[in-house]
mmCIF file of C-alpha atoms and ligand atoms in Angstrom:
data_model
loop_
_atom_site.group_PDB
_atom_site.id
_atom_site.type_symbol
_atom_site.label_atom_id
_atom_site.label_comp_id
_atom_site.label_asym_id
_atom_site.label_seq_id
_atom_site.Cartn_x
_atom_site.Cartn_y
_atom_site.Cartn_z
ATOM 1 C CA MET F 1 0.000 0.000 0.000
ATOM 2 C CA ASN F 2 1.424 3.415 -0.831
ATOM 3 C CA GLU F 3 1.180 6.587 1.275
ATOM 4 C CA SER F 4 -1.681 8.075 -0.740
ATOM 5 C CA GLN F 5 -3.901 5.096 0.024
ATOM 6 C CA HIS F 6 -3.839 5.827 3.758
ATOM 7 C CA PRO F 7 -6.504 8.122 5.140
ATOM 8 C CA GLN F 8 -4.844 11.072 6.884
ATOM 9 C CA THR F 9 -6.233 10.411 10.348
ATOM 10 C CA PRO F 10 -7.268 7.339 12.278
ATOM 11 C CA ARG F 11 -10.639 6.991 13.927
ATOM 12 C CA ILE F 12 -10.288 7.457 17.691
ATOM 13 C CA ILE F 13 -13.198 6.024 19.683
ATOM 14 C CA PRO F 14 -13.768 5.410 23.408
ATOM 15 C CA ALA F 15 -13.013 1.865 24.551
ATOM 16 C CA SER F 16 -16.673 1.198 25.400
ATOM 17 C CA ALA F 17 -18.481 -2.117 24.786
ATOM 18 C CA GLU F 18 -19.437 -0.831 21.305
ATOM 19 C CA GLY F 19 -15.879 0.295 20.653
ATOM 20 C CA ILE F 20 -14.535 -3.116 21.584
ATOM 21 C CA ALA F 21 -17.168 -4.858 19.430
ATOM 22 C CA LEU F 22 -16.100 -2.776 16.419
ATOM 23 C CA ALA F 23 -12.438 -3.483 17.152
ATOM 24 C CA VAL F 24 -13.154 -7.223 17.226
ATOM 25 C CA GLN F 25 -14.853 -7.076 13.815
ATOM 26 C CA MET F 26 -11.892 -5.230 12.364
ATOM 27 C CA LEU F 27 -9.344 -7.623 13.869
ATOM 28 C CA GLN F 28 -11.321 -10.558 12.471
ATOM 29 C CA ARG F 29 -11.106 -8.951 9.034
ATOM 30 C CA GLY F 30 -7.326 -8.768 9.408
ATOM 31 C CA GLU F 31 -7.215 -5.016 10.079
ATOM 32 C CA LEU F 32 -5.091 -3.272 12.686
ATOM 33 C CA VAL F 33 -6.435 -1.731 15.892
ATOM 34 C CA ALA F 34 -4.472 0.292 18.456
ATOM 35 C CA PHE F 35 -5.519 -0.401 22.045
ATOM 36 C CA PRO F 36 -4.364 0.477 25.567
ATOM 37 C CA THR F 37 -2.351 -1.809 27.804
ATOM 38 C CA GLU F 38 -1.050 -0.847 31.250
ATOM 39 C CA THR F 39 2.432 -0.216 29.811
ATOM 40 C CA VAL F 40 2.000 1.618 26.476
ATOM 41 C CA TYR F 41 -0.553 1.578 23.635
ATOM 42 C CA GLY F 42 -0.173 -1.465 21.384
ATOM 43 C CA LEU F 43 -0.748 -1.836 17.643
ATOM 44 C CA GLY F 44 -2.804 -5.015 17.521
ATOM 45 C CA ALA F 45 -3.492 -7.672 14.910
ATOM 46 C CA ASP F 46 -4.950 -11.172 15.050
ATOM 47 C CA ALA F 47 -1.806 -13.210 15.751
ATOM 48 C CA THR F 48 -3.062 -16.151 13.694
ATOM 49 C CA GLN F 49 -3.465 -14.242 10.397
ATOM 50 C CA ASP F 50 -0.226 -13.949 8.410
ATOM 51 C CA LYS F 51 -1.432 -10.979 6.388
ATOM 52 C CA ALA F 52 -2.571 -9.053 9.453
ATOM 53 C CA VAL F 53 0.799 -9.662 11.127
ATOM 54 C CA ALA F 54 2.597 -8.529 7.969
ATOM 55 C CA ALA F 55 0.506 -5.342 8.031
ATOM 56 C CA ILE F 56 1.938 -4.491 11.468
ATOM 57 C CA TYR F 57 5.522 -4.528 10.163
ATOM 58 C CA ALA F 58 4.438 -2.349 7.237
ATOM 59 C CA ALA F 59 2.499 0.166 9.369
ATOM 60 C CA LYS F 60 5.400 0.549 11.810
ATOM 61 C CA GLY F 61 8.137 0.467 9.193
ATOM 62 C CA ARG F 62 9.654 -2.272 11.346
ATOM 63 C CA PRO F 63 12.273 -4.711 10.044
ATOM 64 C CA SER F 64 10.698 -8.153 9.847
ATOM 65 C CA ILE F 65 13.605 -9.711 11.780
ATOM 66 C CA ASN F 66 12.318 -8.017 14.940
ATOM 67 C CA PRO F 67 9.689 -10.323 16.484
ATOM 68 C CA LEU F 68 6.450 -9.265 18.205
ATOM 69 C CA ILE F 69 4.868 -9.997 21.586
ATOM 70 C CA VAL F 70 1.790 -12.229 21.615
ATOM 71 C CA HIS F 71 -0.897 -11.126 24.087
ATOM 72 C CA VAL F 72 -3.396 -13.547 25.599
ATOM 73 C CA ALA F 73 -6.246 -13.184 28.142
ATOM 74 C CA ASP F 74 -5.396 -16.120 30.381
ATOM 75 C CA ARG F 75 -2.829 -18.735 31.241
ATOM 76 C CA ASP F 76 -4.898 -21.598 29.741
ATOM 77 C CA ALA F 77 -4.601 -20.091 26.250
ATOM 78 C CA LEU F 78 -0.820 -20.497 26.427
ATOM 79 C CA ASP F 79 -0.303 -24.245 26.489
ATOM 80 C CA ALA F 80 -1.217 -24.565 22.814
ATOM 81 C CA MET F 81 1.326 -21.873 21.903
ATOM 82 C CA VAL F 82 4.427 -22.242 24.042
ATOM 83 C CA ARG F 83 6.079 -24.859 26.221
ATOM 84 C CA MET F 84 5.695 -23.524 29.758
ATOM 85 C CA ASN F 85 8.248 -24.704 32.339
ATOM 86 C CA LYS F 86 8.719 -24.421 36.109
ATOM 87 C CA ASP F 87 10.214 -20.929 36.010
ATOM 88 C CA ALA F 88 7.517 -19.762 33.594
ATOM 89 C CA ASP F 89 4.773 -21.071 35.884
ATOM 90 C CA LEU F 90 6.338 -19.374 38.885
ATOM 91 C CA LEU F 91 6.673 -16.028 37.132
ATOM 92 C CA ALA F 92 3.183 -16.312 35.610
ATOM 93 C CA MET F 93 1.705 -16.924 39.050
ATOM 94 C CA HIS F 94 3.439 -13.898 40.556
ATOM 95 C CA PHE F 95 3.257 -11.325 37.806
ATOM 96 C CA TRP F 96 0.367 -12.039 35.406
ATOM 97 C CA PRO F 97 -1.688 -10.215 34.443
ATOM 98 C CA GLY F 98 1.120 -7.679 34.351
ATOM 99 C CA SER F 99 4.040 -5.998 32.649
ATOM 100 C CA LEU F 100 6.147 -9.105 32.140
ATOM 101 C CA THR F 101 6.844 -10.829 28.815
ATOM 102 C CA LEU F 102 8.223 -14.365 28.759
ATOM 103 C CA VAL F 103 10.149 -15.767 25.786
ATOM 104 C CA LEU F 104 9.441 -19.511 25.626
ATOM 105 C CA PRO F 105 9.961 -22.398 23.200
ATOM 106 C CA ARG F 106 7.303 -22.512 20.508
ATOM 107 C CA GLN F 107 4.805 -25.352 20.913
ATOM 108 C CA GLU F 108 4.283 -27.773 18.060
ATOM 109 C CA GLY F 109 1.161 -26.807 16.109
ATOM 110 C CA CYS F 110 1.226 -23.267 17.551
ATOM 111 C CA ALA F 111 -1.370 -21.196 15.654
ATOM 112 C CA VAL F 112 0.605 -17.943 15.912
ATOM 113 C CA SER F 113 1.896 -16.775 12.530
ATOM 114 C CA PRO F 114 5.627 -17.607 12.235
ATOM 115 C CA LEU F 115 6.055 -14.045 10.973
ATOM 116 C CA ALA F 116 5.144 -12.776 14.444
ATOM 117 C CA SER F 117 8.198 -14.444 15.937
ATOM 118 C CA ALA F 118 10.371 -13.654 12.919
ATOM 119 C CA GLY F 119 10.830 -17.349 12.246
ATOM 120 C CA LEU F 120 12.494 -17.991 15.641
ATOM 121 C CA PRO F 121 11.867 -21.250 17.502
ATOM 122 C CA SER F 122 10.589 -19.148 20.444
ATOM 123 C CA VAL F 123 7.527 -16.983 21.076
ATOM 124 C CA ALA F 124 7.232 -13.973 23.417
ATOM 125 C CA VAL F 125 3.980 -13.962 25.413
ATOM 126 C CA ARG F 126 2.261 -11.854 28.036
ATOM 127 C CA ILE F 127 -1.081 -11.307 29.782
ATOM 128 C CA PRO F 128 -1.578 -7.537 29.980
ATOM 129 C CA ASP F 129 -3.061 -5.920 33.079
ATOM 130 C CA HIS F 130 -5.586 -3.593 31.492
ATOM 131 C CA PRO F 131 -9.378 -4.130 31.446
ATOM 132 C CA VAL F 132 -9.715 -2.955 27.826
ATOM 133 C CA ALA F 133 -6.902 -5.189 26.568
ATOM 134 C CA LEU F 134 -8.334 -8.168 28.466
ATOM 135 C CA ASP F 135 -11.907 -7.521 27.245
ATOM 136 C CA LEU F 136 -10.656 -7.212 23.681
ATOM 137 C CA LEU F 137 -8.681 -10.472 23.905
ATOM 138 C CA LYS F 138 -11.624 -12.340 25.436
ATOM 139 C CA ALA F 139 -14.083 -10.986 22.869
ATOM 140 C CA LEU F 140 -11.798 -11.910 19.960
ATOM 141 C CA GLY F 141 -11.039 -15.317 21.453
ATOM 142 C CA ARG F 142 -7.631 -15.379 19.738
ATOM 143 C CA PRO F 143 -4.169 -14.122 20.622
ATOM 144 C CA ILE F 144 -3.259 -10.579 19.576
ATOM 145 C CA VAL F 145 0.242 -9.544 18.512
ATOM 146 C CA ALA F 146 1.001 -6.002 19.554
ATOM 147 C CA PRO F 147 4.189 -4.008 19.383
ATOM 148 C CA SER F 148 4.117 -0.479 20.749
ATOM 149 C CA ALA F 149 1.869 1.646 18.501
ATOM 150 C CA ASN F 150 4.524 3.979 17.091
ATOM 151 C CA ARG F 151 6.627 4.157 13.927
ATOM 152 C CA SER F 152 9.702 1.954 14.311
ATOM 153 C CA GLY F 153 12.506 3.624 16.288
ATOM 154 C CA LYS F 154 10.313 6.410 17.643
ATOM 155 C CA LEU F 155 8.943 7.181 21.098
ATOM 156 C CA SER F 156 6.412 4.716 22.512
ATOM 157 C CA PRO F 157 2.862 6.058 22.941
ATOM 158 C CA THR F 158 1.259 6.523 26.357
ATOM 159 C CA THR F 159 -1.845 8.349 25.037
ATOM 160 C CA PRO F 160 -4.206 7.858 22.058
ATOM 161 C CA MET F 161 -2.951 11.179 20.625
ATOM 162 C CA HIS F 162 0.642 9.888 20.590
ATOM 163 C CA VAL F 163 -0.552 6.930 18.507
ATOM 164 C CA ALA F 164 -2.399 9.167 16.072
ATOM 165 C CA GLN F 165 0.592 11.513 15.755
ATOM 166 C CA SER F 166 3.047 8.696 15.097
ATOM 167 C CA LEU F 167 1.019 6.349 12.871
ATOM 168 C CA GLY F 168 -1.571 8.684 11.339
ATOM 169 C CA GLY F 169 -3.841 6.854 8.905
ATOM 170 C CA ARG F 170 -1.630 3.747 9.001
ATOM 171 C CA VAL F 171 -3.867 2.612 11.860
ATOM 172 C CA PRO F 172 -7.567 2.768 11.012
ATOM 173 C CA LEU F 173 -8.881 2.563 14.599
ATOM 174 C CA ILE F 174 -7.606 3.625 18.036
ATOM 175 C CA LEU F 175 -9.462 2.451 21.143
ATOM 176 C CA ALA F 176 -8.975 5.333 23.568
ATOM 177 C CA ALA F 177 -8.777 4.909 27.350
ATOM 178 C CA GLY F 178 -6.621 7.798 28.560
ATOM 179 C CA LYS F 179 -2.993 7.704 29.631
ATOM 180 C CA THR F 180 -1.347 4.369 30.415
ATOM 181 C CA ASN F 181 -0.352 3.710 34.064
ATOM 182 C CA VAL F 182 3.050 2.092 33.930
ATOM 183 C CA GLY F 183 4.417 4.195 31.072
ATOM 184 C CA VAL F 184 7.305 1.960 29.947
ATOM 185 C CA GLU F 185 7.087 -1.369 28.115
ATOM 186 C CA SER F 186 7.022 -4.785 29.745
ATOM 187 C CA THR F 187 10.092 -6.442 31.202
ATOM 188 C CA ILE F 188 11.235 -9.270 28.906
ATOM 189 C CA ILE F 189 12.681 -12.477 30.368
ATOM 190 C CA SER F 190 13.991 -15.225 28.129
ATOM 191 C CA LEU F 191 13.403 -18.748 29.417
ATOM 192 C CA VAL F 192 14.770 -20.597 26.403
ATOM 193 C CA GLY F 193 18.433 -20.816 27.420
ATOM 194 C CA PRO F 194 20.151 -22.692 30.241
ATOM 195 C CA ARG F 195 19.173 -19.930 32.706
ATOM 196 C CA PRO F 196 16.635 -17.087 32.809
ATOM 197 C CA ARG F 197 17.918 -13.844 31.298
ATOM 198 C CA LEU F 198 16.699 -10.286 31.309
ATOM 199 C CA LEU F 199 16.364 -9.117 27.689
ATOM 200 C CA ARG F 200 14.674 -5.791 28.419
ATOM 201 C CA ALA F 201 14.208 -3.871 31.680
ATOM 202 C CA GLY F 202 10.610 -2.737 31.960
ATOM 203 C CA GLY F 203 7.479 -2.363 34.038
ATOM 204 C CA ILE F 204 8.212 -5.158 36.530
ATOM 205 C CA GLU F 205 11.386 -4.616 38.559
ATOM 206 C CA ALA F 206 14.182 -7.058 37.702
ATOM 207 C CA GLU F 207 14.917 -7.291 41.439
ATOM 208 C CA ARG F 208 11.434 -8.749 42.093
ATOM 209 C CA ILE F 209 11.818 -11.258 39.254
ATOM 210 C CA ALA F 210 15.212 -12.399 40.544
ATOM 211 C CA ALA F 211 13.742 -12.809 44.045
ATOM 212 C CA VAL F 212 10.889 -14.997 42.769
ATOM 213 C CA LEU F 213 13.327 -17.124 40.745
ATOM 214 C CA GLY F 214 15.601 -17.368 43.793
ATOM 215 C CA MET F 215 18.620 -16.004 41.948
ATOM 216 C CA ASP F 216 20.963 -13.073 42.300
ATOM 217 C CA ILE F 217 20.026 -10.148 40.094
ATOM 218 C CA LEU F 218 23.492 -10.241 38.532
ATOM 219 C CA ASP F 219 22.738 -13.752 37.282
ATOM 220 C CA LEU F 220 19.629 -12.464 35.579
ATOM 221 C CA LEU F 221 21.168 -9.468 33.892
ATOM 222 C CA ALA F 222 22.119 -9.880 30.266
ATOM 223 C CA ASP F 223 23.070 -6.814 28.341
ATOM 224 C CA PRO F 224 22.767 -7.720 24.679
ATOM 225 C CA ILE F 225 23.951 -4.242 23.631
ATOM 226 C CA VAL F 226 26.972 -3.636 25.839
ATOM 227 C CA GLY F 227 28.204 -7.081 26.824
ATOM 228 C CA GLY F 228 29.249 -9.938 24.556
ATOM 229 C CA ARG F 229 27.506 -8.883 21.408
ATOM 230 C CA ASP F 230 28.246 -11.921 19.315
ATOM 231 C CA GLN F 231 25.959 -13.331 16.713
ATOM 232 C CA LYS F 232 24.284 -15.754 19.086
ATOM 233 C CA GLU F 233 23.525 -12.920 21.440
ATOM 234 C CA SER F 234 21.924 -10.761 18.787
ATOM 235 C CA LEU F 235 19.743 -13.665 17.706
ATOM 236 C CA LEU F 236 18.639 -14.024 21.309
ATOM 237 C CA ALA F 237 17.110 -10.540 21.379
ATOM 238 C CA PRO F 238 16.851 -9.323 17.810
ATOM 239 C CA GLY F 239 14.974 -6.066 18.361
ATOM 240 C CA LEU F 240 17.249 -4.885 21.108
ATOM 241 C CA LEU F 241 20.100 -4.017 18.778
ATOM 242 C CA GLU F 242 18.198 -1.267 17.044
ATOM 243 C CA GLY F 243 17.899 2.409 17.728
ATOM 244 C CA HIS F 244 14.785 3.089 19.743
ATOM 245 C CA TYR F 245 12.708 5.697 21.485
ATOM 246 C CA ALA F 246 14.123 8.542 19.445
ATOM 247 C CA PRO F 247 12.687 11.932 20.310
ATOM 248 C CA ASN F 248 13.476 14.804 17.936
ATOM 249 C CA ALA F 249 15.475 16.484 20.697
ATOM 250 C CA GLN F 250 19.082 15.522 21.407
ATOM 251 C CA LEU F 251 19.431 14.289 25.009
ATOM 252 C CA ARG F 252 22.445 14.883 27.270
ATOM 253 C CA LEU F 253 22.367 12.369 30.133
ATOM 254 C CA ASN F 254 23.473 12.579 33.781
ATOM 255 C CA ALA F 255 23.508 16.360 33.535
ATOM 256 C CA MET F 256 24.092 18.476 36.643
ATOM 257 C CA HIS F 257 24.004 21.798 34.809
ATOM 258 C CA VAL F 258 22.018 23.388 32.000
ATOM 259 C CA GLU F 259 23.806 24.707 28.932
ATOM 260 C CA ASP F 260 22.650 27.577 26.715
ATOM 261 C CA GLY F 261 19.603 26.630 24.662
ATOM 262 C CA GLU F 262 18.841 23.442 26.619
ATOM 263 C CA ALA F 263 15.621 22.339 28.311
ATOM 264 C CA LEU F 264 15.822 20.280 31.521
ATOM 265 C CA LEU F 265 14.342 16.891 32.365
ATOM 266 C CA ALA F 266 14.677 16.894 36.149
ATOM 267 C CA PHE F 267 14.346 14.114 38.710
ATOM 268 C CA GLY F 268 13.731 14.532 42.440
ATOM 269 C CA PRO F 269 13.407 17.637 44.567
ATOM 270 C CA VAL F 270 15.660 20.088 42.763
ATOM 271 C CA VAL F 271 16.774 21.890 45.925
ATOM 272 C CA GLY F 272 20.481 22.633 45.618
ATOM 273 C CA PRO F 273 19.482 23.912 42.197
ATOM 274 C CA VAL F 274 20.983 22.511 39.040
ATOM 275 C CA VAL F 275 23.522 25.041 37.761
ATOM 276 C CA GLY F 276 21.914 27.259 35.118
ATOM 277 C CA MET F 277 18.390 25.936 35.728
ATOM 278 C CA GLY F 278 16.980 29.457 35.411
ATOM 279 C CA LYS F 279 17.952 29.633 31.755
ATOM 280 C CA ALA F 280 16.372 26.284 30.810
ATOM 281 C CA ARG F 281 13.876 26.675 27.944
ATOM 282 C CA LEU F 282 11.456 24.321 29.665
ATOM 283 C CA VAL F 283 11.744 22.301 32.890
ATOM 284 C CA LEU F 284 9.782 19.086 33.351
ATOM 285 C CA ASN F 285 10.259 16.898 36.427
ATOM 286 C CA LEU F 286 9.937 13.106 36.108
ATOM 287 C CA SER F 287 9.206 12.873 39.836
ATOM 288 C CA GLU F 288 9.590 15.651 42.358
ATOM 289 C CA THR F 289 9.559 13.108 45.179
ATOM 290 C CA GLY F 290 12.281 11.019 43.553
ATOM 291 C CA ASP F 291 9.980 8.035 42.890
ATOM 292 C CA VAL F 292 11.296 5.866 40.030
ATOM 293 C CA ASN F 293 7.835 4.371 39.331
ATOM 294 C CA GLU F 294 6.424 7.861 38.826
ATOM 295 C CA ALA F 295 9.406 8.681 36.619
ATOM 296 C CA ALA F 296 8.630 5.667 34.397
ATOM 297 C CA ALA F 297 4.979 6.699 34.125
ATOM 298 C CA HIS F 298 5.985 10.202 32.973
ATOM 299 C CA LEU F 299 9.002 9.408 30.802
ATOM 300 C CA PHE F 300 7.532 9.056 27.292
ATOM 301 C CA THR F 301 4.856 11.688 27.937
ATOM 302 C CA MET F 302 7.528 14.234 28.864
ATOM 303 C CA LEU F 303 9.822 13.331 25.954
ATOM 304 C CA HIS F 304 6.806 13.847 23.667
ATOM 305 C CA ALA F 305 6.161 17.200 25.406
ATOM 306 C CA PHE F 306 9.730 18.431 24.711
ATOM 307 C CA ASP F 307 9.219 17.595 21.036
ATOM 308 C CA GLU F 308 5.860 19.383 20.995
ATOM 309 C CA ALA F 309 7.523 22.469 22.528
ATOM 310 C CA GLN F 310 10.210 22.166 19.807
ATOM 311 C CA CYS F 311 13.066 21.866 22.272
ATOM 312 C CA THR F 312 16.127 20.709 20.341
ATOM 313 C CA HIS F 313 18.438 19.930 23.281
ATOM 314 C CA VAL F 314 17.482 18.465 26.642
ATOM 315 C CA ALA F 315 19.721 18.003 29.696
ATOM 316 C CA VAL F 316 18.598 14.968 31.721
ATOM 317 C CA MET F 317 19.422 14.637 35.436
ATOM 318 C CA PRO F 318 20.716 11.283 36.738
ATOM 319 C CA ILE F 319 18.139 8.652 37.680
ATOM 320 C CA PRO F 320 19.009 5.884 40.161
ATOM 321 C CA GLU F 321 19.629 2.466 38.582
ATOM 322 C CA VAL F 322 17.158 0.627 40.846
ATOM 323 C CA GLY F 323 13.698 -0.833 40.268
ATOM 324 C CA LEU F 324 11.922 0.882 37.367
ATOM 325 C CA GLY F 325 14.870 3.300 37.243
ATOM 326 C CA ARG F 326 16.617 0.585 35.180
ATOM 327 C CA ALA F 327 13.877 0.727 32.542
ATOM 328 C CA VAL F 328 13.929 4.532 32.546
ATOM 329 C CA ASN F 329 17.725 4.650 32.146
ATOM 330 C CA ASP F 330 17.639 1.994 29.413
ATOM 331 C CA ARG F 331 15.106 4.044 27.402
ATOM 332 C CA LEU F 332 17.063 7.258 27.991
ATOM 333 C CA ARG F 333 20.378 5.710 26.893
ATOM 334 C CA ARG F 334 18.814 4.482 23.648
ATOM 335 C CA ALA F 335 16.951 7.763 23.133
ATOM 336 C CA ALA F 336 20.245 9.667 23.461
ATOM 337 C CA ILE F 337 22.004 7.679 20.724
ATOM 338 C CA ARG F 338 22.076 9.267 17.300
ATOM 339 C CA PHE F 339 22.329 6.710 14.505
HETATM 340 O O1 LIG R 401 4.710 -3.467 27.097
HETATM 341 C C1 LIG R 401 4.940 -4.036 26.023
HETATM 342 O O2 LIG R 401 5.663 -5.051 25.948
HETATM 343 C C2 LIG R 401 4.275 -3.445 24.759
HETATM 344 C C3 LIG R 401 2.759 -3.616 24.916
HETATM 345 C C4 LIG R 401 1.994 -3.156 23.709
HETATM 346 O O3 LIG R 401 2.467 -4.938 25.250
HETATM 347 N N1 LIG R 401 4.776 -4.073 23.582
HETATM 348 C C5 LIG R 401 6.046 -3.869 23.128
HETATM 349 O O4 LIG R 401 6.352 -4.501 21.927
HETATM 350 O O5 LIG R 401 6.870 -3.198 23.719
HETATM 351 P P1 LIG R 401 7.614 -4.140 21.030
HETATM 352 O O6 LIG R 401 7.362 -4.790 19.733
HETATM 353 O O7 LIG R 401 7.821 -2.671 20.994
HETATM 354 O O8 LIG R 401 8.801 -4.877 21.711
HETATM 355 C C6 LIG R 401 8.881 -6.288 21.609
HETATM 356 C C7 LIG R 401 10.236 -6.778 21.998
HETATM 357 C C8 LIG R 401 11.264 -6.567 20.892
HETATM 358 O O9 LIG R 401 12.419 -5.972 21.431
HETATM 359 C C9 LIG R 401 11.561 -7.985 20.421
HETATM 360 O O10 LIG R 401 12.869 -8.145 19.981
HETATM 361 C C10 LIG R 401 11.267 -8.822 21.646
HETATM 362 O O11 LIG R 401 10.165 -8.175 22.234
HETATM 363 N N2 LIG R 401 10.862 -10.187 21.284
HETATM 364 C C11 LIG R 401 9.693 -10.592 20.754
HETATM 365 N N3 LIG R 401 9.718 -11.917 20.491
HETATM 366 C C12 LIG R 401 10.920 -12.373 20.864
HETATM 367 C C13 LIG R 401 11.563 -13.644 20.828
HETATM 368 N N4 LIG R 401 10.951 -14.730 20.367
HETATM 369 N N5 LIG R 401 12.822 -13.717 21.287
HETATM 370 C C14 LIG R 401 13.447 -12.627 21.774
HETATM 371 N N6 LIG R 401 12.907 -11.375 21.822
HETATM 372 C C15 LIG R 401 11.670 -11.256 21.373
HETATM 373 MG MG1 LIG R 402 8.480 -0.652 20.722
#
């Protein structure tokens, strides 16, 4: 489909019972629907329809080697798709529904389109913790693949407007239910190797996952970008090697002063003021109380806001590398890279 065939704007409707019914009809026809989850808005397609899954890669401009997450409404739906194991059961019990994605071996006869998992022998699955997402999944009665509802490499959407701004008419329908709670994507744990590994820091703290698995957090950490980036490693987490979360503004991390022309993304009570704060073009604070969960919830919204205010350079104060602070720092590091 070429650009001129896309309508300019998507239809944004409230996620009411009627809205969900319409979304189900469209998904059944193989069309795309954006919907809220507790982390970010997802761009959904029926996971069992090859063409619908292909349409997601096209709408996002996403390389087809980067696999998608399969969303389901309940644990029972999973046995036909993936081979659950002891660790998977333990994590499912503790964190689902919730912001955790598990990468598991693909089950024989799995109905999910192989395109969704980019031909890998594994499938990434999660049960989202959002009433609209769960109602939609139950009403459709099939798994839904959903990457974040933004153009590939751009900021993830935490509001329906973000989706509309990023995808425009590439998504025909957006189910709107306000701002998402968690604000960063799910934590991804791979359970296909000899030991569980963290592939992406996200909405569930890695510390809590390590505690449930009875392992040291260091044993769980795998950094596919910084550490040991050999071919095997990049196959383990294909999407993680790409540029991501790019705002228009250039970010300068761990800043303790503001330079001429910069805006400031603050964190915590800015008492002993940041040097030069008075000259900042715009100051937004991720969390005045220094709460990393609040910082995660505000992160993408504030990066969008700097772009809307046409700030070209943003100084970002340091954020502690604990709990959801890991996910925030991971997104900021990637957002600061210029490819
Ligand atoms: O919170 C979330 O996870 C959101 C909401 C909509 O659920 N979704 C999301 O999807 O963040 P996306 O496509 O932006 O990120 C999916 C990540 C990619 O980095 C991809 O590489 C990884 O999941 N992934 C998917 N399947 C995988 C697999 N079989 N093996 C390893 N990584 C996989
Ligand atoms: Mg994404």
